[in-house]
XYZ file of C-alpha atoms in Angstrom:
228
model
C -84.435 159.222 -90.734
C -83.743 157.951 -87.264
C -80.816 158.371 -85.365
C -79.164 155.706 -83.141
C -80.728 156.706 -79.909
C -84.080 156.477 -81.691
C -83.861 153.131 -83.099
C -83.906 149.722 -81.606
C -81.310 147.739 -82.821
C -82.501 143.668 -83.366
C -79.960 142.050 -85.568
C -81.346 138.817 -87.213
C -78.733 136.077 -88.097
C -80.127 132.686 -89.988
C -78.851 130.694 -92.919
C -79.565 132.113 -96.025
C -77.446 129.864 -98.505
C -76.227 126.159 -98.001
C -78.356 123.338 -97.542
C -80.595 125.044 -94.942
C -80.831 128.433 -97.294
C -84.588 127.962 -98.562
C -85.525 127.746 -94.887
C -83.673 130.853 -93.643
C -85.054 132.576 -96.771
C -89.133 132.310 -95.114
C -87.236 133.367 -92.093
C -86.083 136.462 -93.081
C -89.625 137.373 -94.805
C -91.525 136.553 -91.783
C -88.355 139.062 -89.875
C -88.961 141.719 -92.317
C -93.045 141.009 -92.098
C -93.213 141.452 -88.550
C -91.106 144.620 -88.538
C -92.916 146.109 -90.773
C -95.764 145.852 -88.835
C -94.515 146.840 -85.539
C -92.939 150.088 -87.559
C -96.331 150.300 -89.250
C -98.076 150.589 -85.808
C -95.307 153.088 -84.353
C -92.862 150.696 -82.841
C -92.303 150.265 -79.628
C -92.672 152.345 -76.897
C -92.233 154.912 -79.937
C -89.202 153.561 -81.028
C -88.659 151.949 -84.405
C -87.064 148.663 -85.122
C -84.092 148.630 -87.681
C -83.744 144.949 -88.340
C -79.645 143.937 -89.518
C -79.761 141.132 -91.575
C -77.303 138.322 -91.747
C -76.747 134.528 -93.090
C -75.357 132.700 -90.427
C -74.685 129.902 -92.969
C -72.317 127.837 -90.661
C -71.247 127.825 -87.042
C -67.685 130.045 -87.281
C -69.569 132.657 -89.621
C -72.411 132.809 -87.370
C -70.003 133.731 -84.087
C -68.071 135.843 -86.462
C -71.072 137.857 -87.265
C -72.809 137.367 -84.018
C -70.135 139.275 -82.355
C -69.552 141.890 -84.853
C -73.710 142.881 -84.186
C -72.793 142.779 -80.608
C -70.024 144.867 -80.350
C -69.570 146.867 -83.702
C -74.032 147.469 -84.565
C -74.626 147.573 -80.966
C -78.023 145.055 -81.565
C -80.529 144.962 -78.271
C -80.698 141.173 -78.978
C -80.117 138.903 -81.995
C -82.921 136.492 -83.319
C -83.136 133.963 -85.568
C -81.506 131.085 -86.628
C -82.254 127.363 -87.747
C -78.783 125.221 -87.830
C -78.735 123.544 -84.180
C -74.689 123.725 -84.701
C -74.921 127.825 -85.411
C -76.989 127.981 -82.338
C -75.212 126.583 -80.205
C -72.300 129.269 -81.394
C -74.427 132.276 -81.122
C -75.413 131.004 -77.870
C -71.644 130.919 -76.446
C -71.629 134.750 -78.097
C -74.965 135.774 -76.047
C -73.397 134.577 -72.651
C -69.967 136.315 -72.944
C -71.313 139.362 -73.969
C -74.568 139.561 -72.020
C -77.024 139.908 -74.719
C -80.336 138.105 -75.314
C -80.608 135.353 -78.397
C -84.084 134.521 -79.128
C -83.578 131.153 -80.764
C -86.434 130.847 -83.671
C -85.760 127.508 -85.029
C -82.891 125.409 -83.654
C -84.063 121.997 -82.326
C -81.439 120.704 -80.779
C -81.994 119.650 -77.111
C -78.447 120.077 -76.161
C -79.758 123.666 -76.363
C -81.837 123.044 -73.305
C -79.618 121.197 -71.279
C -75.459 121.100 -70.954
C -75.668 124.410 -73.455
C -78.315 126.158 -71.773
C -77.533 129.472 -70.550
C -79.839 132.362 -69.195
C -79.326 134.959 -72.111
C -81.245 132.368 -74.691
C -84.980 132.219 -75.165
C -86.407 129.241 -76.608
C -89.830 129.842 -78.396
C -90.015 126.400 -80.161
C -89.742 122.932 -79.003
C -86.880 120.450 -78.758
C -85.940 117.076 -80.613
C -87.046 114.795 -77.813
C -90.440 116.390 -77.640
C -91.391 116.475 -81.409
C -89.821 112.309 -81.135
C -92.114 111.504 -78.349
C -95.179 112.867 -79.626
C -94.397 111.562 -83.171
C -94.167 108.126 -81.323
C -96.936 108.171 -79.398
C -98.974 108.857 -82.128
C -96.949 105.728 -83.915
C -97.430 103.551 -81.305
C -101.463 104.316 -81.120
C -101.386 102.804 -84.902
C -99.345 99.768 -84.035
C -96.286 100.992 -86.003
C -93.369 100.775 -83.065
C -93.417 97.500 -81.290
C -92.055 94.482 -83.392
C -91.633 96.447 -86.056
C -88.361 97.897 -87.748
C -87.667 101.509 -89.025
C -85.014 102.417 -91.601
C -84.182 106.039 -90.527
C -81.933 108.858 -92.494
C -80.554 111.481 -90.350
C -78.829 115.028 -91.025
C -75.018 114.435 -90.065
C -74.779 117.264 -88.129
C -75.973 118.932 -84.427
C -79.724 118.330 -84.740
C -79.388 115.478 -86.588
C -77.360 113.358 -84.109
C -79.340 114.833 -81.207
C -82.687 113.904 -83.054
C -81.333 110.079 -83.671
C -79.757 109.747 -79.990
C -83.808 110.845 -78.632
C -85.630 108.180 -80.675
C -82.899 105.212 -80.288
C -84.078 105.414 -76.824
C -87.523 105.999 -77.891
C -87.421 102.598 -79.760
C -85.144 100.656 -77.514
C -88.213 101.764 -74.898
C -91.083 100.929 -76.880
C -89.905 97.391 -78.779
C -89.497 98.253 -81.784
C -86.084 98.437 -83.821
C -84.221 100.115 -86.801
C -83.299 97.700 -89.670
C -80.825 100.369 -90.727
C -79.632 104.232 -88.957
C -77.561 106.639 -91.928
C -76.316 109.109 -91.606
C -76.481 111.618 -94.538
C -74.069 114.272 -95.095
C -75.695 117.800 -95.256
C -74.774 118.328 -98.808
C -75.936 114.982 -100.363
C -77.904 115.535 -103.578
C -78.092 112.037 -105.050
C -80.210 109.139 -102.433
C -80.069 106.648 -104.902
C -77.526 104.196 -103.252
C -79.692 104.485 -99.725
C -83.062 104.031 -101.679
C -82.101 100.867 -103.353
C -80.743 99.777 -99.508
C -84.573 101.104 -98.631
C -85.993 99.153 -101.000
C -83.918 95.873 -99.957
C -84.330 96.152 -96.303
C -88.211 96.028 -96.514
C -88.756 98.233 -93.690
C -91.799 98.614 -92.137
C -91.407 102.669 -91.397
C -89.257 105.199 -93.212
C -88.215 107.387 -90.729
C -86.701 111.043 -91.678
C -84.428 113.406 -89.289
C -83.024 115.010 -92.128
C -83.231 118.777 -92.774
C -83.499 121.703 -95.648
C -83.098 120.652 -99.081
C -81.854 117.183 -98.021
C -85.531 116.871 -97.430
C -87.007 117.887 -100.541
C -84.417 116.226 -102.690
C -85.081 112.657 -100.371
C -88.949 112.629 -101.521
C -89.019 113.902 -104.859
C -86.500 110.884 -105.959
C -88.480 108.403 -103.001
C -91.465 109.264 -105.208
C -89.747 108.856 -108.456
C -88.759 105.133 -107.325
C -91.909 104.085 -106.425
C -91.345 103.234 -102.698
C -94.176 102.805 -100.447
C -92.910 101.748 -97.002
């Protein structure tokens, strides 16, 4: 066994349950893989890791725990995460206490800009880059200007952000959206905005939703035949 000198301290903080769980759950595994290899090899500099483990499931539990790694575990940095909203928290944690937050999975590009701050490390890219290159390659197929986009959006940090990015996207390239919803992170049932899908005749179905709203969204699109 190691003691505390002899360790480095990473604590890893992502969603585990709640409508982003199943995501934070490949997170974790590919936190645990990656240890285990580093370990595996002899750590680093000789050091091993000892990864602390956390679901960060919304943005007051994530600052809670954020803070108790920090100060109580003593972490070298804290990794992770997938909610734009936690983010944003642990983010606010990293600056007043100094420590580095390598964000893994948070989109949001309010991140990058007002919320910036020089004790987070990005290693993914932001909403307005994934919409531009998604619409590029759109617009190369004819499928922006004239044409009108019924879009469903996550009701919460990345969500909005993601929306806000291709409005202007669309309002820049001629095209327009028949419909914008927004769809509250725990919705289950899409019935009520497929039949408006199917009424609206769109000629795009656009998705910024996230987690299981995802999954649930195109297992019943599939079960009521849609084809936009």
């Amino acid at each position: 066994s190691y003691g505390q000198s002899d360790v480095i301290r990473i604590g890893h903080l992502t969603p585990r349950t709640g409508f982003l769980g199943p995501l934070g759950e490949f997170a974790v595994q590919a936190a645990d893989m990656a240890v285990a290899e580093i370990n595996a090899a002899g750590g680093v500099n000789g050091r091993k890791i000892e990864l602390l483990k956390e679901d960060s499931v919304n943005p007051q539990t994530a600052t809670t725990k954020a803070e108790r790694m920090v100060e109580r575990d003593k972490v070298a940095c804290i990794v992770g995460e997938i909610s734009s909203a936690s983010a944003l928290a642990i983010g606010q944690v990293a600056s007043r206490t100094k420590t580095l937050f390598i964000n893994t999975g948070a989109n949001s590009d309010e991140l990058r800009g007002k919320s910036c701050n020089k004790f987070m490390f990005h290693i993914e890219s932001q909403n307005s880059m994934y919409v531009k290159t998604c619409g590029r390659s759109l617009m190369a197929r004819g499928l922006v200007k004239d044409k009108k986009w019924f879009s469903l959006t996550a009701d919460y940090a990345f969500g909005h952000d993601l929306l806000r990015v291709a409005k202007k996207f669309m309002a820049g390239n001629g095209g327009q959206f028949a419909a914008d919803k927004l769809v509250p992170t725990d919705a289950t049932d899409f019935s009520p905005l497929l039949l408006e899908i199917r009424n609206a005749k769109p000629d795009l179905v656009i998705s910024n939703l996230a987690g299981n709203q995802i999954t649930n969204f195109l297992k019943q699109y599939s079960e009521f035949g849609l084809t936009f």
